[in-house]
mmCIF file of C-alpha atoms and ligand atoms in Angstrom:
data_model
loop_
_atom_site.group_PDB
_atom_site.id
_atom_site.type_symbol
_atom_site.label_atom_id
_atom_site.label_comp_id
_atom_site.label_asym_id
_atom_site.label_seq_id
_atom_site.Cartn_x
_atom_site.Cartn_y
_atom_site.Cartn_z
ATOM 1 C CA UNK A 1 -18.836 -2.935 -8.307
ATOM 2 C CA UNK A 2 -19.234 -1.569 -4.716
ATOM 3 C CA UNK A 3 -16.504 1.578 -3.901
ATOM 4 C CA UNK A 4 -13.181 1.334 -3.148
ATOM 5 C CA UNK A 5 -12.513 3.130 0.566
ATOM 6 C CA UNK A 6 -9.586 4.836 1.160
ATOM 7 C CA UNK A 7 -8.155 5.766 4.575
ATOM 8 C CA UNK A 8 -5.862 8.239 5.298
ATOM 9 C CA UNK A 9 -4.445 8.618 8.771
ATOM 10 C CA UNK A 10 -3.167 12.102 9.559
ATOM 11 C CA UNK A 11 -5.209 15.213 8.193
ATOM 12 C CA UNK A 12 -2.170 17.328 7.969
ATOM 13 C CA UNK A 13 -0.873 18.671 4.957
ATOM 14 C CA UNK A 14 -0.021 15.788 3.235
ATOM 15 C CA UNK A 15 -3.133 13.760 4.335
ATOM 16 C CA UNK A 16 -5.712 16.371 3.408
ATOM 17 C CA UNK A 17 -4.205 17.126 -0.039
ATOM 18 C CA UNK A 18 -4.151 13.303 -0.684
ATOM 19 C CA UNK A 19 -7.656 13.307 0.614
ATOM 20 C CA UNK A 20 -8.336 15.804 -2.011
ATOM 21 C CA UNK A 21 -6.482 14.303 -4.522
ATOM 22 C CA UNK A 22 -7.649 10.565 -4.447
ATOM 23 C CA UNK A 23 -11.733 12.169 -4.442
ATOM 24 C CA UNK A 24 -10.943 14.637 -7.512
ATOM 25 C CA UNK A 25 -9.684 11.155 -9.394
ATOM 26 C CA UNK A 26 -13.023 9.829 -8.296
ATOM 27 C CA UNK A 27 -10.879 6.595 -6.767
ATOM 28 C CA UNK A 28 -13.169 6.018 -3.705
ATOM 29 C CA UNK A 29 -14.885 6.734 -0.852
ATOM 30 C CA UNK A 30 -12.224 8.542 1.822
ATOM 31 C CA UNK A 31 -11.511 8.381 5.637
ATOM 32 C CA UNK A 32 -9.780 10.863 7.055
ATOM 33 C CA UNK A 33 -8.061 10.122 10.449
ATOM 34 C CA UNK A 34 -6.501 12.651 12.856
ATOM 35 C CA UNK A 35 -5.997 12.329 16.525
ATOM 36 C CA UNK A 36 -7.037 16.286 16.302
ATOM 37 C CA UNK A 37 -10.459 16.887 17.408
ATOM 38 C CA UNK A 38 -13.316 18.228 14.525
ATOM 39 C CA UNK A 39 -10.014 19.130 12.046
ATOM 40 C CA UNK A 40 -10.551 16.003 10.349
ATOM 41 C CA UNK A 41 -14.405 16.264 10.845
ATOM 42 C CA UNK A 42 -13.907 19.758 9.586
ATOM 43 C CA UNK A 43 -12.055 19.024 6.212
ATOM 44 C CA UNK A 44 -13.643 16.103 5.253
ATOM 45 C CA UNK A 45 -16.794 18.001 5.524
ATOM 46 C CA UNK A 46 -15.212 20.666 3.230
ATOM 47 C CA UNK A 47 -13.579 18.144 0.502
ATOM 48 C CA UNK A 48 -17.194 16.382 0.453
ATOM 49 C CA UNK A 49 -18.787 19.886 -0.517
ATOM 50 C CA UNK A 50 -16.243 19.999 -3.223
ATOM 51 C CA UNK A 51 -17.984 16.747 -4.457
ATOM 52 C CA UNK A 52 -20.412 18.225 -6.993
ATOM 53 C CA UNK A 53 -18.805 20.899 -8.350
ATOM 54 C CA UNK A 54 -15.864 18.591 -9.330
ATOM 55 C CA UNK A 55 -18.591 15.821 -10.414
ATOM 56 C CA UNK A 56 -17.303 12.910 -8.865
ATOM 57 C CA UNK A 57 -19.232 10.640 -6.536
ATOM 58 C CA UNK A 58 -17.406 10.236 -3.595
ATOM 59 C CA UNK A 59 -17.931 10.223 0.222
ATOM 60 C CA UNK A 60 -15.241 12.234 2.097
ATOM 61 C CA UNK A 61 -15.562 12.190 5.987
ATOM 62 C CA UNK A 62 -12.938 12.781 8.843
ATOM 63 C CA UNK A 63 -12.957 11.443 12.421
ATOM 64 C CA UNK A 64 -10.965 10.111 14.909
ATOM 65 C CA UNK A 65 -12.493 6.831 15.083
ATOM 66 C CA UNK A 66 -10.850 3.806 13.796
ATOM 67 C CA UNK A 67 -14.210 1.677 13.634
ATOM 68 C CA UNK A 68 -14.829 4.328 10.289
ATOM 69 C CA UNK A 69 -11.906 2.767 8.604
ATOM 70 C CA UNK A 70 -13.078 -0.619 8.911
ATOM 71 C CA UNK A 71 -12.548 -2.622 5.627
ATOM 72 C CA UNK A 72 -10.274 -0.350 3.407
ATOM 73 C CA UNK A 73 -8.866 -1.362 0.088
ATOM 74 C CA UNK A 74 -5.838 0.887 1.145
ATOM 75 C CA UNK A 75 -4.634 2.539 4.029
ATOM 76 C CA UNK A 76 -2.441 5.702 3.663
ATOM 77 C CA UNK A 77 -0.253 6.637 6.545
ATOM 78 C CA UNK A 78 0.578 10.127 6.691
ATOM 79 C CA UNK A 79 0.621 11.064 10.438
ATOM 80 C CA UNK A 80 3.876 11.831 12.246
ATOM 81 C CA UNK A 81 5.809 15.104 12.841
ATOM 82 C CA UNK A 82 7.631 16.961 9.935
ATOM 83 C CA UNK A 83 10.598 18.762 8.711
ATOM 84 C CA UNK A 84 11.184 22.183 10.436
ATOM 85 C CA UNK A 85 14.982 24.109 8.713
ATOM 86 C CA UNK A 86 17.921 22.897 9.813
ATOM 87 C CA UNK A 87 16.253 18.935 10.285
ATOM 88 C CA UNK A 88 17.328 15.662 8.843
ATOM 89 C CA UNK A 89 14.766 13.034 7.800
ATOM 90 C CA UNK A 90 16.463 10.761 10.371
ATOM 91 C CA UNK A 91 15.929 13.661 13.586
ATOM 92 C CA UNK A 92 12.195 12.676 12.999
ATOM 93 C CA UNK A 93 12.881 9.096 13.933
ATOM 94 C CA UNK A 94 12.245 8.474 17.426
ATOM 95 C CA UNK A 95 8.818 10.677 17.256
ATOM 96 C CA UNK A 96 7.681 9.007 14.095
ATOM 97 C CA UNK A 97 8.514 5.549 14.952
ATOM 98 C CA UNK A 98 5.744 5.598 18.109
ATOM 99 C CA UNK A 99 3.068 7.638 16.052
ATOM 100 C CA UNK A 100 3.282 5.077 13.268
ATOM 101 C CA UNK A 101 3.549 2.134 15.002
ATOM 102 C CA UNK A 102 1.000 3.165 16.764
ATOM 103 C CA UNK A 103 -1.414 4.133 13.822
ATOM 104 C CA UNK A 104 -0.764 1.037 11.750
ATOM 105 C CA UNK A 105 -1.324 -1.670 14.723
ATOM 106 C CA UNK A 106 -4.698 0.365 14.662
ATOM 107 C CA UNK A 107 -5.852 0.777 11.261
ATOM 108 C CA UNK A 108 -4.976 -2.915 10.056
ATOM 109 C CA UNK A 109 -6.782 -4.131 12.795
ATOM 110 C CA UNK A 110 -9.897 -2.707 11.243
ATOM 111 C CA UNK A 111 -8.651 -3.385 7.677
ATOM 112 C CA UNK A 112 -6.624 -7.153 7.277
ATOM 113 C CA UNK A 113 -7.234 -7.022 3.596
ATOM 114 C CA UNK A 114 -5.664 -3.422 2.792
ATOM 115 C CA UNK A 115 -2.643 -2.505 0.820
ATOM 116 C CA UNK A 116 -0.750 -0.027 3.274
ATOM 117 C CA UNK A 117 1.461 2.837 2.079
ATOM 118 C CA UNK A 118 3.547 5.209 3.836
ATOM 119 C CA UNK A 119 4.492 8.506 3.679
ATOM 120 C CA UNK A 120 5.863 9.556 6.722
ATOM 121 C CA UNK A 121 9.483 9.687 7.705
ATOM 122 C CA UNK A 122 11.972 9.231 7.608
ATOM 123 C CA UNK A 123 10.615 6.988 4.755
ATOM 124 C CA UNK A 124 12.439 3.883 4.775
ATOM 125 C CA UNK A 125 12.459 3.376 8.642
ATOM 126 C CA UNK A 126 8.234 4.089 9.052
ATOM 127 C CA UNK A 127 7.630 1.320 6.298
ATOM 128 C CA UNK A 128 9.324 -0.538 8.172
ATOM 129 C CA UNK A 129 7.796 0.140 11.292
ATOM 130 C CA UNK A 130 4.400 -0.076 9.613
ATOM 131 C CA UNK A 131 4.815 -3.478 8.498
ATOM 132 C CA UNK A 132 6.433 -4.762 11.533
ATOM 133 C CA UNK A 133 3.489 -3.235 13.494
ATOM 134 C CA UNK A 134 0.161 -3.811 11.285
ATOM 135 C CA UNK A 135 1.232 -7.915 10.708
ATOM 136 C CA UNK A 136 0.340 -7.477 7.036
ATOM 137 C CA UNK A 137 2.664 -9.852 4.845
ATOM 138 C CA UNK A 138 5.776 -7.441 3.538
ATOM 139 C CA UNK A 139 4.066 -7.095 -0.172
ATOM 140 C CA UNK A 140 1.729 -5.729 0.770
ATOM 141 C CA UNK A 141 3.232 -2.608 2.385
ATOM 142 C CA UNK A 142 4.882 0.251 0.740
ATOM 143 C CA UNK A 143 6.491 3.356 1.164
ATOM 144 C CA UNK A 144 6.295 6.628 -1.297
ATOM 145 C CA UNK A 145 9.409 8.210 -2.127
ATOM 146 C CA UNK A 146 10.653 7.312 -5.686
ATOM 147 C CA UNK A 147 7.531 8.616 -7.037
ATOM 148 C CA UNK A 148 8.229 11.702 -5.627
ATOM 149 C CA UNK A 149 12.342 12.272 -6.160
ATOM 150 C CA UNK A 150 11.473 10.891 -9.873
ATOM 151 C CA UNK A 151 8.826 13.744 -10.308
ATOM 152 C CA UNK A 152 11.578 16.065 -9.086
ATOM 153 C CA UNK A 153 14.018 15.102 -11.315
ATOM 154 C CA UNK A 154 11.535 15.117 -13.893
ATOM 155 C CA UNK A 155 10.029 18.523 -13.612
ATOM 156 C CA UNK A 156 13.600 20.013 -13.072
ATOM 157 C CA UNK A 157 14.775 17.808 -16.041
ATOM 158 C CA UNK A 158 11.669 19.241 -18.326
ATOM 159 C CA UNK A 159 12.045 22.682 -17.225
ATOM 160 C CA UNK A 160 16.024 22.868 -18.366
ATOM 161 C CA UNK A 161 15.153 21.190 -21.567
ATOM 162 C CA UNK A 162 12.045 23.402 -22.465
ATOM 163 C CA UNK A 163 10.003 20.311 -23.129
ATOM 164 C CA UNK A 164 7.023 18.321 -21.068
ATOM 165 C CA UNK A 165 6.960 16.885 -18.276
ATOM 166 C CA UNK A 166 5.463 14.297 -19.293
ATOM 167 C CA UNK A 167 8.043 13.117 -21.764
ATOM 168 C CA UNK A 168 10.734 12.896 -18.820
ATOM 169 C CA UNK A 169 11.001 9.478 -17.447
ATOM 170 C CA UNK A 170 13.273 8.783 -14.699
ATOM 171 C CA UNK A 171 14.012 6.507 -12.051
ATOM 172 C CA UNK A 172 15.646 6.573 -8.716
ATOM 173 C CA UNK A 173 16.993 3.973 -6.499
ATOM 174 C CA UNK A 174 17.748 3.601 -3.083
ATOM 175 C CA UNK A 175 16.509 5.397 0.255
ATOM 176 C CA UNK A 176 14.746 8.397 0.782
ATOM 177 C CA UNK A 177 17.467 10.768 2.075
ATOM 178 C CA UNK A 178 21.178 11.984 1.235
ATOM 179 C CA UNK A 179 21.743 8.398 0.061
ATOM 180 C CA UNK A 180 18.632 8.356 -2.483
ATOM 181 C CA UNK A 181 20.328 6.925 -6.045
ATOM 182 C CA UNK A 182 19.283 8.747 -9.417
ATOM 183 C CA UNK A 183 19.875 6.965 -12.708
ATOM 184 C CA UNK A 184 20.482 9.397 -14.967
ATOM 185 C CA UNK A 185 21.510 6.377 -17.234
ATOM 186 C CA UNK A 186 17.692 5.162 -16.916
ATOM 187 C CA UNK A 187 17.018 9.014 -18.091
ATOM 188 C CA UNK A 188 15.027 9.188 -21.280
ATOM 189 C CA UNK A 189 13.187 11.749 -23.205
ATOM 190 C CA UNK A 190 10.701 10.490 -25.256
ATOM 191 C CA UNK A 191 12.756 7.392 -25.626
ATOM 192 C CA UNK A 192 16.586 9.192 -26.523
ATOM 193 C CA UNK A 193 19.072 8.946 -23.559
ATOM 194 C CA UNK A 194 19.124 12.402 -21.538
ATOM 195 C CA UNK A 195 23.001 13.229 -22.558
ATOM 196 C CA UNK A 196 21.445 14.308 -25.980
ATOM 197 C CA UNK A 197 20.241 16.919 -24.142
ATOM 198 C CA UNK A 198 22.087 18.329 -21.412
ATOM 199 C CA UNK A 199 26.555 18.351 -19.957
ATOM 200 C CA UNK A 200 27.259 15.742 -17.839
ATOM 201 C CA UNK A 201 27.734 18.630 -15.144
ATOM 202 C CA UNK A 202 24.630 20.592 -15.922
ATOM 203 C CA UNK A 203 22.882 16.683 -14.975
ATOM 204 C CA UNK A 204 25.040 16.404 -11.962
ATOM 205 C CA UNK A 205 23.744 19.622 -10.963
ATOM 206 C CA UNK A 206 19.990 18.502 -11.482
ATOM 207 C CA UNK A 207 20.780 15.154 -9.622
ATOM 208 C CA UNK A 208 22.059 17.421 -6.651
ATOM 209 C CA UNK A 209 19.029 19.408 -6.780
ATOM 210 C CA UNK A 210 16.890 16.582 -6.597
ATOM 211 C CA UNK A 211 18.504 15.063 -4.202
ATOM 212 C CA UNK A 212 18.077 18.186 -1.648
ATOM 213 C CA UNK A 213 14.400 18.769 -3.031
ATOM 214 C CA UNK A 214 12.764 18.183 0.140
ATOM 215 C CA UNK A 215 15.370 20.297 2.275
ATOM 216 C CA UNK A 216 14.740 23.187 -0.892
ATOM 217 C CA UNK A 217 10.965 23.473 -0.195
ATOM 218 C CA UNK A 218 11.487 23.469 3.739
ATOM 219 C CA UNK A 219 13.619 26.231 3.609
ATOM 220 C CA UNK A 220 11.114 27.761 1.844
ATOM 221 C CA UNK A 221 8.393 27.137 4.129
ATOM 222 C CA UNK A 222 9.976 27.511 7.237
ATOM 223 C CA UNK A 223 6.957 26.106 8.923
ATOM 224 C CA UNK A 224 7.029 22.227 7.901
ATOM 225 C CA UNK A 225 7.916 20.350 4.813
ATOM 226 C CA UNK A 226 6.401 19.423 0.955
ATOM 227 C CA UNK A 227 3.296 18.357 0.501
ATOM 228 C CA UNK A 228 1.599 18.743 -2.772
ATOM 229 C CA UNK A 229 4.046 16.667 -4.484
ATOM 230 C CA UNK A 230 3.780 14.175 -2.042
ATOM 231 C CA UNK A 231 0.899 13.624 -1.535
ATOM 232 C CA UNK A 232 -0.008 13.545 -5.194
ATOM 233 C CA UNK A 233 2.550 10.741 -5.909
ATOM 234 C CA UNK A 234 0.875 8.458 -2.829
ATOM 235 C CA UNK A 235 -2.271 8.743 -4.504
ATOM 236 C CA UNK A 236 -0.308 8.088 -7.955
ATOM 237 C CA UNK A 237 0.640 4.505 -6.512
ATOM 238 C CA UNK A 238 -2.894 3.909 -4.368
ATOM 239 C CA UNK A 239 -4.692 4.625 -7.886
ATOM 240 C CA UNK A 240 -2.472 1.566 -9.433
ATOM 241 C CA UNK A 241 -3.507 -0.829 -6.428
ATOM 242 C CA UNK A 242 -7.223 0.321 -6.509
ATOM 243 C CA UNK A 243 -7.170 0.378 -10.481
ATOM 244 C CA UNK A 244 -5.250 -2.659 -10.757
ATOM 245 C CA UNK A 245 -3.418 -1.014 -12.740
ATOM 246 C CA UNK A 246 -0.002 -2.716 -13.005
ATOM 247 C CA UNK A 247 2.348 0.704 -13.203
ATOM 248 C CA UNK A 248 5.847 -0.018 -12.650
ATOM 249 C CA UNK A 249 7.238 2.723 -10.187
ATOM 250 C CA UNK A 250 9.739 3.705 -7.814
ATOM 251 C CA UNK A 251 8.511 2.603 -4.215
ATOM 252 C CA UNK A 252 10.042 1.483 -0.928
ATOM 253 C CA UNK A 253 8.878 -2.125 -1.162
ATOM 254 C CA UNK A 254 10.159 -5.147 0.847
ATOM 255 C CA UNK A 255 13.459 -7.223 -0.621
ATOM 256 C CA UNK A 256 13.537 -10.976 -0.532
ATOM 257 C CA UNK A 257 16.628 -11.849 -2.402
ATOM 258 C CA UNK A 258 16.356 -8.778 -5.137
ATOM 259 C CA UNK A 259 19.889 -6.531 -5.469
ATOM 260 C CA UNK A 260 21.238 -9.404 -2.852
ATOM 261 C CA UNK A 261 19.426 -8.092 -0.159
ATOM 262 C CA UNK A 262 16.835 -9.148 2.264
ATOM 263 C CA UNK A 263 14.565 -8.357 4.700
ATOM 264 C CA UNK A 264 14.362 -4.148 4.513
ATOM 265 C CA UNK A 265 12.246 -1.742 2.357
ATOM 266 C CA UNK A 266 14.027 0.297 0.198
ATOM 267 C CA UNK A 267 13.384 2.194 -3.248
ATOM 268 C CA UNK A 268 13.069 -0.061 -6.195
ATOM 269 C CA UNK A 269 11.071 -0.307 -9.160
ATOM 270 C CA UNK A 270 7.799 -2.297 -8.137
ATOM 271 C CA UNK A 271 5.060 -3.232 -10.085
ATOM 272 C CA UNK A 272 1.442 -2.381 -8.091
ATOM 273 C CA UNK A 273 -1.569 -3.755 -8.325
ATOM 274 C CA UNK A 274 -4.707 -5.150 -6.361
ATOM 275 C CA UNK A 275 -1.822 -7.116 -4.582
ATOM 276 C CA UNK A 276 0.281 -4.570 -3.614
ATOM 277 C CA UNK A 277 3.811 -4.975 -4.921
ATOM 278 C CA UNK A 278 3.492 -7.389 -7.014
ATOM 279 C CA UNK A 279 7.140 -7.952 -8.370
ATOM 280 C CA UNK A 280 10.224 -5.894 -7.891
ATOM 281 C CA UNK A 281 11.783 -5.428 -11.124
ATOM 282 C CA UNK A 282 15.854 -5.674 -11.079
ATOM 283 C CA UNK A 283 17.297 -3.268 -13.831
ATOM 284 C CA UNK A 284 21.600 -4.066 -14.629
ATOM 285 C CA UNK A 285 23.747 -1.546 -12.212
ATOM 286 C CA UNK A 286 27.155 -0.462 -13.536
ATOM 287 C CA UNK A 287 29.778 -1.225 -10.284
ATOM 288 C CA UNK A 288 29.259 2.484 -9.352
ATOM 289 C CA UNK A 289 25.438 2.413 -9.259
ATOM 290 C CA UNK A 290 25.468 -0.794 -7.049
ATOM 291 C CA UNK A 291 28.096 0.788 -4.804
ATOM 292 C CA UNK A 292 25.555 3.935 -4.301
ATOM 293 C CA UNK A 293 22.735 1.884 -4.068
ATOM 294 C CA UNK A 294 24.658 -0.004 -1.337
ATOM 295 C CA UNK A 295 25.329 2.796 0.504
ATOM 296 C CA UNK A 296 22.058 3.671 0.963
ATOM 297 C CA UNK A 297 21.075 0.451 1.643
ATOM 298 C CA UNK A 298 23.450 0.433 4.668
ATOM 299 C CA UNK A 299 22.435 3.664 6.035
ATOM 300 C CA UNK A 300 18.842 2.571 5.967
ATOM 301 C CA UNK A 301 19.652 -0.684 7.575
ATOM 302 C CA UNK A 302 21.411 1.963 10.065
ATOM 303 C CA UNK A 303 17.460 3.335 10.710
ATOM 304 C CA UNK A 304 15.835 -0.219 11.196
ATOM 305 C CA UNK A 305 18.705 -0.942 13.912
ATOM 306 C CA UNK A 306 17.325 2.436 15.508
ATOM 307 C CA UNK A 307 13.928 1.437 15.380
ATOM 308 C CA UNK A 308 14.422 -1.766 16.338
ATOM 309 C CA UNK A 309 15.572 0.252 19.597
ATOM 310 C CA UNK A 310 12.324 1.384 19.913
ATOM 311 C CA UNK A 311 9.769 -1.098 18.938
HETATM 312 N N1 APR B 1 -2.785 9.552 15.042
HETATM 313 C C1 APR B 1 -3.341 10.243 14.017
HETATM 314 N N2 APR B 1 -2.819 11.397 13.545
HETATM 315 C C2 APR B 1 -1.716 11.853 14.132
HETATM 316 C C3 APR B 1 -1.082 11.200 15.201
HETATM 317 C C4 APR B 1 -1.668 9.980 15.657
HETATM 318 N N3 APR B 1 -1.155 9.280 16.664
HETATM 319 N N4 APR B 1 0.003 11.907 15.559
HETATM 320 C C5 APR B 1 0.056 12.984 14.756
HETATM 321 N N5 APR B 1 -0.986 12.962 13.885
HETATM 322 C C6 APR B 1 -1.342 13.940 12.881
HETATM 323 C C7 APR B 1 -1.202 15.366 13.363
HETATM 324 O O1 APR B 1 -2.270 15.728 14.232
HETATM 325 C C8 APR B 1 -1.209 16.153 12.060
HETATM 326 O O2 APR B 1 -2.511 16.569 11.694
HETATM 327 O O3 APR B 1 -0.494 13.902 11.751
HETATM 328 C C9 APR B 1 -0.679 15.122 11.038
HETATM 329 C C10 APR B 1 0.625 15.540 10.382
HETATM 330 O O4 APR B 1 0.374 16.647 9.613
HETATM 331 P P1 APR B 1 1.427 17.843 9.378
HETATM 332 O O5 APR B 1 1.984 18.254 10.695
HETATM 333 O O6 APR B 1 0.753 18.855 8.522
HETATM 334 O O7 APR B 1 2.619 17.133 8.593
HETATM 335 P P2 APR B 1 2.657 16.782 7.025
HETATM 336 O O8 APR B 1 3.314 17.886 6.295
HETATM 337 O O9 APR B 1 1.336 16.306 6.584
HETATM 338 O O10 APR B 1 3.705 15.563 7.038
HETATM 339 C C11 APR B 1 3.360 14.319 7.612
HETATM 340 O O11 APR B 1 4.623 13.071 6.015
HETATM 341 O O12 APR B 1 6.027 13.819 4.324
HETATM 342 C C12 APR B 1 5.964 13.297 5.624
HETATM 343 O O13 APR B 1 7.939 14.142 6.712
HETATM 344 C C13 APR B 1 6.533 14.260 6.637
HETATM 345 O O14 APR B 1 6.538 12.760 8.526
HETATM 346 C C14 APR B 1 5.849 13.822 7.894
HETATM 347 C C15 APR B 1 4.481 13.327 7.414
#
């Protein structure tokens, strides 16, 4: 079987540690795309030396040529502007919405086949624009967000407990922002419902958290926003299109008729594959977890309207 190839537009933070991610899980060969001159030449060159001491097999180059991306299995948008303290999501908007639109019209072009995901924001408005932009049927665009608010819930959920990660599962609704919807009734620990372990307030408290994770880490930081986190759950949900894999996660992914909406992206549980999303799985919503996932289905129909603006 020839390699998978993997573009990834934007050799910021987010793209490079992607970059670095998706060769240590030996998932393809990578692209990295910048409109910076020799910073993508300069840390693909650097992730491909990393190559043999990691012992994977795979080619990591940077440019700023599209014709290098030509014929990707999936195309991972990362370029844009980020966070600085004291920014919204949404004040990224009307910078984001050219640099993406601009990007995706380009890279599909050289790729008709891909799966496209998205990472830049704010989230549910640059899928959007993606898709609208590249002409790729809705499925097969996505955005990453749920991945990431579920892996902070889950980490700050294993942490309280004293138990692993990895027997956390979680799942949030909804759009990336204020808005975003955690479950905590869809919170299990190794299969027992998460109120065996912690006070409805001590969970309300974790929800909150999670909810302001991004704005916690660019406080931090000062200089621009999250990245390791993100970046790892992109390449969580390119390794289940590339793998086939079939994992059923939280993504921004296209709704034809699903929760009674149509025609926006917004976080649901989506099985991926080779196709993309390949179904968008409904779970039962109590009257108050429609009413929040509602709410932030209005405010990101709010950010298409804006975008719209633009296009
Ligand atoms: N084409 C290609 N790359 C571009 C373009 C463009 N038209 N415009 C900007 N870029 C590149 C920048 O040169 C920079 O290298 O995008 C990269 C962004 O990197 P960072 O500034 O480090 O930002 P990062 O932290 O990676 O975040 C990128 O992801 O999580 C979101 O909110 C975040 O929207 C932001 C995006």
């Amino acid at each position: 079987m020839p390699r998978k190839k993997i573009t990834i537009v934007g050799a910021g933070n987010v793209g490079a540690s992607a970059s670095a991610y998706a060769s240590a899980r030996e998932l393809g060969d990578i692209v990295l795309l910048d409109i910076l001159e020799g910073i993508p030449q300069g840390k693909g060159l650097d992730m491909f030396e990393t190559t043999p001491v990691l012992g994977v097999d795979t080619k990591v180059i940077g440019t700023g040529d599209y014709g290098d991306t030509r014929d990707s299995d999936v195309i991972i948008i990362t370029a844009g502007i980020a966070r600085k303290p004291g920014m919204s999501r949404d004040d990224l908007l009307a910078t984001n919405v050219k640099i993406v639109g601009e990007v995706a019209e380009k890279a599909a072009a050289r790729s008709p086949n891909a799966i496209m995901l998205v990472v830049s924001n704010p989230l549910d408005a640059m899928v959007y624009t993606a898709w609208k932009k590249s002409g790729f049927k809705p499925r097969r665009v996505a955005g990453m967000a749920g991945v990431l608010d579920a892996a902070r819930f889950r980490s700050f959920l294993a942490e309280e407990i004293g138990v692993s990660v990895q027997d956390v599962q979680a799942l949030v609704l909804g759009g990336h922002g204020d808005t975003m919807a955690p479950l905590t009734r869809y919170c299990f620990v190794g299969g027992i419902p998460i109120t065996k372990f912690l006070t409805r307030e001590r969970l309300d408290q974790i929800v909150q958290r999670t909810r302001d994770g991004g704005a916690e880490i660019v406080s931090l930081l000062k200089t621009g926003s999250a990245y390791y986190a993100p970046s790892a759950a992109v390449i969580e949900m390119a390794a289940s299109i590339l793998l086939d894999k079939k994992r059923l996660l939280p993504c921004a992914a296209y709704l034809d008729g699903e929760f009674g909406e149509k025609g926006l992206f917004v976080g649901v549980p989506a099985i991926l594959g080779a196709n993309g999303v390949e179904r968008v799985v409904e779970p039962d919503l109590t009257p108050e977890e429609q009413a929040a996932f509602a709410k932030s289905v209005a405010a990101v129909r709010g950010l298409m309207a804006d975008v719209d603006k633009l296009l």
